[in-house]
PDB file of C-alpha atoms in Angstrom:
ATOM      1  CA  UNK C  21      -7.575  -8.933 -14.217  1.00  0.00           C
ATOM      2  CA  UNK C  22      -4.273  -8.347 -13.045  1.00  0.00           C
ATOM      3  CA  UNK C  23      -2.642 -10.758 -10.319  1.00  0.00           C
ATOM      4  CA  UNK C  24       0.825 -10.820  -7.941  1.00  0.00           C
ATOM      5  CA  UNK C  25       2.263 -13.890  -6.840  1.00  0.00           C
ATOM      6  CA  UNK C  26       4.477 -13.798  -3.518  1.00  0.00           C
ATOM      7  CA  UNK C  27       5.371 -17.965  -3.437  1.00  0.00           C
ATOM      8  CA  UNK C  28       7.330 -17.605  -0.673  1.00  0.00           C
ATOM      9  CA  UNK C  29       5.163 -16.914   2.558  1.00  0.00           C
ATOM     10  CA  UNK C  30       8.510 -17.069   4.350  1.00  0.00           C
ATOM     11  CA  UNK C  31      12.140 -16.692   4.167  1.00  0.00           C
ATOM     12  CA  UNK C  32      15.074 -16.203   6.621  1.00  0.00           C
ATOM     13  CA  UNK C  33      18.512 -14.551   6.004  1.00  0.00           C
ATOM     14  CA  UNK C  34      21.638 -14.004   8.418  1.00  0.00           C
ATOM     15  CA  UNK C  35      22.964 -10.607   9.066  1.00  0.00           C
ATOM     16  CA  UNK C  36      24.838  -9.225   6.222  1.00  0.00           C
ATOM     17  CA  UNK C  37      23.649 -11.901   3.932  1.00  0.00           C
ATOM     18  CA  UNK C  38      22.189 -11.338   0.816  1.00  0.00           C
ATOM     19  CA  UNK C  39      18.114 -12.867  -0.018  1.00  0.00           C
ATOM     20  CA  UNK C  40      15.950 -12.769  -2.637  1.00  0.00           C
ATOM     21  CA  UNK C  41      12.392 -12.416  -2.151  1.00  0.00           C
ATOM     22  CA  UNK C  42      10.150 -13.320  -5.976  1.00  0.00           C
ATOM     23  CA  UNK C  43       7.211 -11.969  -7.195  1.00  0.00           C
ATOM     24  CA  UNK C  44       5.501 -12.941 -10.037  1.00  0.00           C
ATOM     25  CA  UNK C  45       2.721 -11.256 -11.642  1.00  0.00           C
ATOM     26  CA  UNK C  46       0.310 -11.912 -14.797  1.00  0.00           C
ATOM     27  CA  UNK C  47      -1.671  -8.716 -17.269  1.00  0.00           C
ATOM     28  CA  UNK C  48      -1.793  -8.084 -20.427  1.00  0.00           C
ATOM     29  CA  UNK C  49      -0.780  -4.701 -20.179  1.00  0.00           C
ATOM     30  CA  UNK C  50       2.601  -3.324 -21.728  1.00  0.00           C
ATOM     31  CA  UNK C  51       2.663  -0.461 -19.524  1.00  0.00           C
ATOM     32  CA  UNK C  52       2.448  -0.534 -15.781  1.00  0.00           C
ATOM     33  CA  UNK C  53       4.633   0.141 -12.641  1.00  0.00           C
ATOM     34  CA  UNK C  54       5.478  -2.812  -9.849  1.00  0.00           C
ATOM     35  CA  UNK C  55       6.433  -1.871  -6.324  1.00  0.00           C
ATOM     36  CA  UNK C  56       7.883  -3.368  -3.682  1.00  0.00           C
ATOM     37  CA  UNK C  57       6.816  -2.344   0.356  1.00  0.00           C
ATOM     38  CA  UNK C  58       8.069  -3.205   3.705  1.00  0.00           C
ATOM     39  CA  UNK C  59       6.056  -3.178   6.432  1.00  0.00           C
ATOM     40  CA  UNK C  60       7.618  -3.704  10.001  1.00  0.00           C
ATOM     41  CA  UNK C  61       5.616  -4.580  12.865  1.00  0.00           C
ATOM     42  CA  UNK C  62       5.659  -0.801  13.527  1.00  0.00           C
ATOM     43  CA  UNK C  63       2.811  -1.454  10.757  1.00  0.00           C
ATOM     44  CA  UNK C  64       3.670   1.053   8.520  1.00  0.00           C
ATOM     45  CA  UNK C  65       3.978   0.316   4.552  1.00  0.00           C
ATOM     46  CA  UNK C  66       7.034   2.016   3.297  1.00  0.00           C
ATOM     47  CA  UNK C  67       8.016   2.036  -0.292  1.00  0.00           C
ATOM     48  CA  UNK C  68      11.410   0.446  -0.821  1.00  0.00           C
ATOM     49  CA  UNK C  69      11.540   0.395  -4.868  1.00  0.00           C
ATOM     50  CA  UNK C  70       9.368   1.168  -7.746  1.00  0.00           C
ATOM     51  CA  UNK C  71      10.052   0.142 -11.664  1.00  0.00           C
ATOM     52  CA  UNK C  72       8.542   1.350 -14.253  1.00  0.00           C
ATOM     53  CA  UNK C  73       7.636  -0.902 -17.204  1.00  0.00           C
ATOM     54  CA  UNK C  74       9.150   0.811 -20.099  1.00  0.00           C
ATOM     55  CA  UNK C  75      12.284   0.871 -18.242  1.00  0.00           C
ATOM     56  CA  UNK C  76      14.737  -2.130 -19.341  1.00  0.00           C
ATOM     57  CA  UNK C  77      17.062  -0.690 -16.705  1.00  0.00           C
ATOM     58  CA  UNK C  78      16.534  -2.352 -13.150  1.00  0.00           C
ATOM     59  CA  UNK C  79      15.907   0.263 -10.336  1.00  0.00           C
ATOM     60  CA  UNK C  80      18.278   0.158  -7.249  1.00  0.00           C
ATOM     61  CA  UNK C  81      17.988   2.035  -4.125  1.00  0.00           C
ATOM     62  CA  UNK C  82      21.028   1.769  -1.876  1.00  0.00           C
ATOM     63  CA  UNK C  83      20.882  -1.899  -0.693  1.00  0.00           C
ATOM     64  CA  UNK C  84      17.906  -2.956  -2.301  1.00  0.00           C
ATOM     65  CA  UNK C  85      17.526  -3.662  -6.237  1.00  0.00           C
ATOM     66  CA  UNK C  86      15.222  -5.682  -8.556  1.00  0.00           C
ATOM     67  CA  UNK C  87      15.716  -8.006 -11.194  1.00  0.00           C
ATOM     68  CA  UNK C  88      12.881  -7.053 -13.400  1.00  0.00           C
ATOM     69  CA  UNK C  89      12.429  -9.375 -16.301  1.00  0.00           C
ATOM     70  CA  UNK C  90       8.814  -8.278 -17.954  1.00  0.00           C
ATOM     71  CA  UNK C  91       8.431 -11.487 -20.610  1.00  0.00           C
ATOM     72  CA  UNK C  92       8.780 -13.855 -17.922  1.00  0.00           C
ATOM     73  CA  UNK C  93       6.607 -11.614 -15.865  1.00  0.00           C
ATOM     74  CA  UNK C  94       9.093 -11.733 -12.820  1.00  0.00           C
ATOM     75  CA  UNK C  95       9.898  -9.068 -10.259  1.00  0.00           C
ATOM     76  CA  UNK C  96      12.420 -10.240  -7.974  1.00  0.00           C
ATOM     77  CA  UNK C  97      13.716  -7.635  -4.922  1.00  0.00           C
ATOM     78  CA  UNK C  98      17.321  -8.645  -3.714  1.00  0.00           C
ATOM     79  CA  UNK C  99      18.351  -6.816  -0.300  1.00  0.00           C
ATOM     80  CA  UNK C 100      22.439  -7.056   0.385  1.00  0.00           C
ATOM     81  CA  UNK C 101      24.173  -6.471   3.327  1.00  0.00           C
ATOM     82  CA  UNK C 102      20.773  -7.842   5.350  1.00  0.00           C
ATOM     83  CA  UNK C 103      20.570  -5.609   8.802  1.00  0.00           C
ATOM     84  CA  UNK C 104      17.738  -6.432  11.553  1.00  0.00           C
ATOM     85  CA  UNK C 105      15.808  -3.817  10.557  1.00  0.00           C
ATOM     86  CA  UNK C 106      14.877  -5.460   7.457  1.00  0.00           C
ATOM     87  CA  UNK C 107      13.161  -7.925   9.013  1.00  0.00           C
ATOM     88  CA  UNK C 108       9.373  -7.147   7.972  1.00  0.00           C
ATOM     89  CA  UNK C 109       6.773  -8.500   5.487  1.00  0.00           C
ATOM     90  CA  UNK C 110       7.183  -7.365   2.504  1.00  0.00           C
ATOM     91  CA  UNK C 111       4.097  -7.058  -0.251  1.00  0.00           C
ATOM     92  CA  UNK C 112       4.938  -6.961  -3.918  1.00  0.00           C
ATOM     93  CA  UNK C 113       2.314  -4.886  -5.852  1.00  0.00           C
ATOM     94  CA  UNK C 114       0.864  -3.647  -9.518  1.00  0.00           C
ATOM     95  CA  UNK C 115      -0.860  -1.088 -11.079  1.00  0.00           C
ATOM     96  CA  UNK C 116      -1.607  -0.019 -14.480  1.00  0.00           C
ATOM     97  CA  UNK C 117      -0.320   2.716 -15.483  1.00  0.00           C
ATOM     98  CA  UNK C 118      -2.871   4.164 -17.657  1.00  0.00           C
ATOM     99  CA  UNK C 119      -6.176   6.011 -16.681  1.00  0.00           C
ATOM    100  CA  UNK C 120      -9.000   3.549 -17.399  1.00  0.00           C
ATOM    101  CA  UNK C 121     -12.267   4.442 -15.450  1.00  0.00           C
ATOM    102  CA  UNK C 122     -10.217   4.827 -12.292  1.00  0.00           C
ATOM    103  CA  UNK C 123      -8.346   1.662 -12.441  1.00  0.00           C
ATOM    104  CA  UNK C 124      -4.888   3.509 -12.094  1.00  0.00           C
ATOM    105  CA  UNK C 125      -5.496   4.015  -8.224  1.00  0.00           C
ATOM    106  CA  UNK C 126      -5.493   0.728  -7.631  1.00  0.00           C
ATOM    107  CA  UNK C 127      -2.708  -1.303  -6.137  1.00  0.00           C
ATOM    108  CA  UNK C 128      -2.994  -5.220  -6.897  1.00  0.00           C
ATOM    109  CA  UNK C 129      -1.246  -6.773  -3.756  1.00  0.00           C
ATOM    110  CA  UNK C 130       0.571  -9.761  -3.522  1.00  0.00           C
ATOM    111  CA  UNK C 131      -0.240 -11.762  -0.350  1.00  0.00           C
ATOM    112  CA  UNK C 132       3.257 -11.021   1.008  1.00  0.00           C
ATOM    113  CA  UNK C 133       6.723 -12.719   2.351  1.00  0.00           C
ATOM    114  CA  UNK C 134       7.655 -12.593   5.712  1.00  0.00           C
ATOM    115  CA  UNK C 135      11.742 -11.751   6.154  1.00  0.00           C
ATOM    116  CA  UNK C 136      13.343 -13.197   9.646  1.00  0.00           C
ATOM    117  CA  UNK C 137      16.636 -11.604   9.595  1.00  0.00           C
ATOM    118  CA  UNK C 138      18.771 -13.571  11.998  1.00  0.00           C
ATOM    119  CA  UNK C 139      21.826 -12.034  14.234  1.00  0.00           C
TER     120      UNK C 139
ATOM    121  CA  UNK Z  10       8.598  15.140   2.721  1.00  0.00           C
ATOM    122  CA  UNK Z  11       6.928  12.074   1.910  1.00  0.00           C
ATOM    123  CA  UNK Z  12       5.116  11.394   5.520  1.00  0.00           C
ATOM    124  CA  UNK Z  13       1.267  10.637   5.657  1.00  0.00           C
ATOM    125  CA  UNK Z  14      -0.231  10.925   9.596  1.00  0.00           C
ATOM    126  CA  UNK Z  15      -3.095   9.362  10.704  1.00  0.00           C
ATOM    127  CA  UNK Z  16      -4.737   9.938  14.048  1.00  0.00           C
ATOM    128  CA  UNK Z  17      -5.673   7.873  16.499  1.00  0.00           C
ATOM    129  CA  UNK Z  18      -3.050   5.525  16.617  1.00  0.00           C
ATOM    130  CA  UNK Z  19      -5.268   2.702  18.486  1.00  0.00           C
ATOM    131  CA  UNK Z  20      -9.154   3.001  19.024  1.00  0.00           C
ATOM    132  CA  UNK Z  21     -11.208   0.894  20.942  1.00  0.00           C
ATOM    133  CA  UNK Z  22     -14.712   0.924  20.634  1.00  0.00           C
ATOM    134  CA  UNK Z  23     -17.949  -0.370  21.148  1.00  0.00           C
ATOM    135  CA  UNK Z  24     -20.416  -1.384  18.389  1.00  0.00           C
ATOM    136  CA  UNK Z  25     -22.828   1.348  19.375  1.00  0.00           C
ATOM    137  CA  UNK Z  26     -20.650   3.860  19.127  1.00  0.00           C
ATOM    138  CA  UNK Z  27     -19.315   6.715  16.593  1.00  0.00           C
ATOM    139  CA  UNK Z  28     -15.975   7.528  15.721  1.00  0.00           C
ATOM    140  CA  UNK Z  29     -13.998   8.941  12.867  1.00  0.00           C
ATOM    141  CA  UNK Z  30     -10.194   8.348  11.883  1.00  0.00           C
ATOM    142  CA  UNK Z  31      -7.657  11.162  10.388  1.00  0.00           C
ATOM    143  CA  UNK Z  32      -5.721  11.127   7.741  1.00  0.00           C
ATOM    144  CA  UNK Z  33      -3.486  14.379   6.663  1.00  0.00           C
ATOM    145  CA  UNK Z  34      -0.757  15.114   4.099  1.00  0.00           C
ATOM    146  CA  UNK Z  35       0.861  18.165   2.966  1.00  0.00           C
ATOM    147  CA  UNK Z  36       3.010  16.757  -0.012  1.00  0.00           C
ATOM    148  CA  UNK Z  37       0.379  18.046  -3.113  1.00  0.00           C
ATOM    149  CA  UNK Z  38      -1.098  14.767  -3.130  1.00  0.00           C
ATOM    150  CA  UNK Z  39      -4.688  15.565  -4.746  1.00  0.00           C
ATOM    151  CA  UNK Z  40      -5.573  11.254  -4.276  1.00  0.00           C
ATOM    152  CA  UNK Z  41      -6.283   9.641  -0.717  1.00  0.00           C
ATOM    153  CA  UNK Z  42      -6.866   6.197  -0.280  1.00  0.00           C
ATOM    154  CA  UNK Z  43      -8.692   4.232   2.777  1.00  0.00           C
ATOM    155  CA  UNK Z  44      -7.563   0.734   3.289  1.00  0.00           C
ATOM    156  CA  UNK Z  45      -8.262  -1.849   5.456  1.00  0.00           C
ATOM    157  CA  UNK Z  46      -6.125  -5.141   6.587  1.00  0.00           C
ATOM    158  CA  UNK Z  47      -6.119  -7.777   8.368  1.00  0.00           C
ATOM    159  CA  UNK Z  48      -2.876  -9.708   9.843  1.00  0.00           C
ATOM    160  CA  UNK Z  49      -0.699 -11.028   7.636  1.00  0.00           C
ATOM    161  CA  UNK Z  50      -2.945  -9.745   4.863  1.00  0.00           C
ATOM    162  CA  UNK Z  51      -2.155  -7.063   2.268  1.00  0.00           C
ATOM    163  CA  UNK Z  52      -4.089  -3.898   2.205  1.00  0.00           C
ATOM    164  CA  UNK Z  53      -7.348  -3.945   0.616  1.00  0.00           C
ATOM    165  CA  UNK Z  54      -8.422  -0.954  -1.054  1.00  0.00           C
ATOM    166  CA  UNK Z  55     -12.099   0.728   0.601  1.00  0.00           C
ATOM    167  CA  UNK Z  56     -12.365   4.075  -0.500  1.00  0.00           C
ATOM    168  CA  UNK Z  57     -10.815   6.509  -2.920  1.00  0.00           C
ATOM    169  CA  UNK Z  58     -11.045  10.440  -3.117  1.00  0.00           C
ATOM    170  CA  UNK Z  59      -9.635  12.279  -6.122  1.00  0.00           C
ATOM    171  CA  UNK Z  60      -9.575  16.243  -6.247  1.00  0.00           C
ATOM    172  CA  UNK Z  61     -12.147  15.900  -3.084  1.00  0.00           C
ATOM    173  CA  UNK Z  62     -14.342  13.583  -4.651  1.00  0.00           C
ATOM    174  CA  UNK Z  63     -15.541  10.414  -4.128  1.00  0.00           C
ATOM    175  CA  UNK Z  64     -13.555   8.077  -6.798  1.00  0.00           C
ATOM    176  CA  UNK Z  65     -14.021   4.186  -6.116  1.00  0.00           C
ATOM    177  CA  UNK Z  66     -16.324   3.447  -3.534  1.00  0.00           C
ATOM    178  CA  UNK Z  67     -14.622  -0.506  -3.482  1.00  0.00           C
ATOM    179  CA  UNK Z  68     -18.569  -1.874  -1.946  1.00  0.00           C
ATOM    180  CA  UNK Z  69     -18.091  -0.828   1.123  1.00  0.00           C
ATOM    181  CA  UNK Z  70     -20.934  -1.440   4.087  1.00  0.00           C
ATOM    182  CA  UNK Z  71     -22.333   1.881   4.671  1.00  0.00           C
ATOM    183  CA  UNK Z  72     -21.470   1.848   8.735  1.00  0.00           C
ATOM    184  CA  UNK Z  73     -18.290   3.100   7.140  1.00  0.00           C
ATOM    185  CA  UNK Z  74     -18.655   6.378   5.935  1.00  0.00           C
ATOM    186  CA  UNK Z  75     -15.603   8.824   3.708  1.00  0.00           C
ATOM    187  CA  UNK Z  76     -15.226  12.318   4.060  1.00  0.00           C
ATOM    188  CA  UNK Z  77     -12.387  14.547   2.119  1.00  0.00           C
ATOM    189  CA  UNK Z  78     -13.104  18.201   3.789  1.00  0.00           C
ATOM    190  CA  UNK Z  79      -9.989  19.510   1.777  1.00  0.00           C
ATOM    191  CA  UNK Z  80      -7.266  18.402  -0.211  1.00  0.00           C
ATOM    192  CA  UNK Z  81      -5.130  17.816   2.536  1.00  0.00           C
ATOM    193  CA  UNK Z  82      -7.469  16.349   5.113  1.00  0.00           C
ATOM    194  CA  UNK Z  83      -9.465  12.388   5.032  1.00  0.00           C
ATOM    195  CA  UNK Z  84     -11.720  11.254   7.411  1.00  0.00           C
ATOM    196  CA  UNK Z  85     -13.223   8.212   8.265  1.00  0.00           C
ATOM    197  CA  UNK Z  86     -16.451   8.136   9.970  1.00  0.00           C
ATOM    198  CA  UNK Z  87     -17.272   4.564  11.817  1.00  0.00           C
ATOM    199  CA  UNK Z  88     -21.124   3.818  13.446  1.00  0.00           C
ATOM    200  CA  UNK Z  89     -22.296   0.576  14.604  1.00  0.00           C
ATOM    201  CA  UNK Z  90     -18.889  -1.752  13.522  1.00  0.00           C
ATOM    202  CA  UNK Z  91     -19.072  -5.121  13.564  1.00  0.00           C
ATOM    203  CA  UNK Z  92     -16.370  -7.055  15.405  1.00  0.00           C
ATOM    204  CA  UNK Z  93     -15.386  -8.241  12.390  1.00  0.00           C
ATOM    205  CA  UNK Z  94     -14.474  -4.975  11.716  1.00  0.00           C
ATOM    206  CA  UNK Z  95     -11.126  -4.862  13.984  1.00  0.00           C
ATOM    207  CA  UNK Z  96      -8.120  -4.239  11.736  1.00  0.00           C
ATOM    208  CA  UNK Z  97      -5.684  -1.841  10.831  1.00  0.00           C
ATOM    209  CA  UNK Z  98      -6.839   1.302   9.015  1.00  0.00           C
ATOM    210  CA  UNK Z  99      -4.644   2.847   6.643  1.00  0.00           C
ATOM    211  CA  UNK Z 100      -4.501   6.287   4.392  1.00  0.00           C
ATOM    212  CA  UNK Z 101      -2.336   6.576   1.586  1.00  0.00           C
ATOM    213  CA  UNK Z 102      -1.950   9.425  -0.962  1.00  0.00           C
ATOM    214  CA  UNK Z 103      -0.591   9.974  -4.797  1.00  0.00           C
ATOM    215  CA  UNK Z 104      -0.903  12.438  -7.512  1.00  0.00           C
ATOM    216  CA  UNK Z 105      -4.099  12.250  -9.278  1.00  0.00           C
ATOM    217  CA  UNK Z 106      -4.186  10.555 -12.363  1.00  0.00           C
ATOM    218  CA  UNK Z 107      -6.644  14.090 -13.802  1.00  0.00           C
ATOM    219  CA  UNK Z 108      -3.280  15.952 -13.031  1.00  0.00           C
ATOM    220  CA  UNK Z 109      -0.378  13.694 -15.134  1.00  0.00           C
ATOM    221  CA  UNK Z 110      -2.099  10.834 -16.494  1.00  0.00           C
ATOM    222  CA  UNK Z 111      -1.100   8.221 -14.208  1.00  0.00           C
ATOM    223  CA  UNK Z 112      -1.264   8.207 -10.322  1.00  0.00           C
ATOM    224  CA  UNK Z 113       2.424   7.642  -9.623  1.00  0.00           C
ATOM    225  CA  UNK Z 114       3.120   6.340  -6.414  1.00  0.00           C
ATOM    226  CA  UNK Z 115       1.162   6.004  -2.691  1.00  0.00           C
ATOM    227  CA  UNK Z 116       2.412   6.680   0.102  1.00  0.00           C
ATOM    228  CA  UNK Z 117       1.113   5.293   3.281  1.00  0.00           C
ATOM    229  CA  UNK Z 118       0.430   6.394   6.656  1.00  0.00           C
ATOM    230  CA  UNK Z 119       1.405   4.633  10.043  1.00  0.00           C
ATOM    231  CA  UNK Z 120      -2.204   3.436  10.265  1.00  0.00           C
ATOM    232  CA  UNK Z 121      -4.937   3.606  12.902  1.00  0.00           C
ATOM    233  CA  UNK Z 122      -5.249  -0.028  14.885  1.00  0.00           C
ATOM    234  CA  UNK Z 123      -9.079  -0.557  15.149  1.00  0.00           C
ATOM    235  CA  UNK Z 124     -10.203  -2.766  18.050  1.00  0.00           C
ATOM    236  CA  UNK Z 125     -14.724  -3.208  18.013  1.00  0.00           C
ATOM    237  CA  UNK Z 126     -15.792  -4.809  21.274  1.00  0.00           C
TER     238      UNK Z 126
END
């Protein structure tokens, strides 16, 4: 079975710094995608990157980008330029990306970070 | 548009009661997904529907009871909750994996805050 590892349960930044939040995650699997969400205390869980596997290339979205390195098993999110309204927990997650009995709609969870971003 | 709604926002409500929670999307999604979760918890996955069917049931008690009526629409139906039962609710929705071979990604909605007295 598939597992995420969030080892950070917190972590501060300063505006306009940059952080790093880690996620580790463990399968035997060679194909699979790896997300990263954000959810403010507005509650909502809002997709702020996705990588796919096969891709060597690391995704970026605006201020946001990974640092996806799939021997070690590591999927790292670094946010630049922090602003106040990234201040959420963030959840690191997996899923397989092939169809076996189902097991493709299901999002393994990491037990999240916590992001303080101070003014 | 990638937005998911879900109706109510907060619910109160006793443990003899009935309710039901709404979920709704209009992006194509043909997979909905019930969570639950507790603070500082991640999600955890109750209930799947793919193509209006009843996918993963995750062993759910039964006092918590799915409904896809179309393949835009998810309900969930709640009768005598527990206490333990207070959380947040949340739908999500993807492609199904029948239609490309994988699921692609969910999208959540703002979630329903459940409060059982």
């Amino acid at each position: 079975a598939q597992t995420v590892t969030q080892s950070q349960p917190e972590m501060s930044v300063q505006e306009a710094e940059t952080v790093t939040l880690s996620c580790t995650y463990d399968t035997s699997e060679s194909d699979y995608y790896l997300f990263w969400y954000k959810q403010p205390p507005s509650r909502q869980m809002i997709l702020v990157i996705r990588q796919e596997a096969y891709k060597q290339q690391n995704a970026t979205e605006n201020r946001f980008s990974v640092n996806f390195q799939k021997a070690a098993k590591s999927f790292s999110l670094k946010i630049s330029d922090s602003q106040l309204g990234d201040a959420a927990m963030y959840f690191c997650a997996y899923r397989t990306f092939h169809d076996m009995g189902g097991s493709n709609y299901k999002l393994t969870f990491g037990k999240g970070t916590l992001l303080t971003v101070n003014p | 548009d990638t937005e998911v709604t879900q109706t109510p926002k907060h619910l109160v409500m006793g443990m003899t009661n009935k309710k039901s929670l709404k979920c709704e999307q209009h992006m194509g999604h043909r997979a909905m997904y019930w969570y639950k979760q507790k603070a500082k918890k991640p999600p955890e996955l109750m209930f799947v529907y793919s193509y209006e069917k009843l996918s993963i049931n995750e062993s759910v008690p039964s006092r918590f009871s799915p409904e896809c009526p179309n393949s835009s629409l998810l309900n969930l139906h709640l009768h005598a909750l527990q206490p333990e039962d207070s959380a947040l609710y949340l739908c999500a929705s993807s492609q199904a994996a029948e239609a490309s071979g994988t699921t692609d990604t969910q999208y959540f909605g703002p979630g329903t805050r459940l409060t059982v007295l």
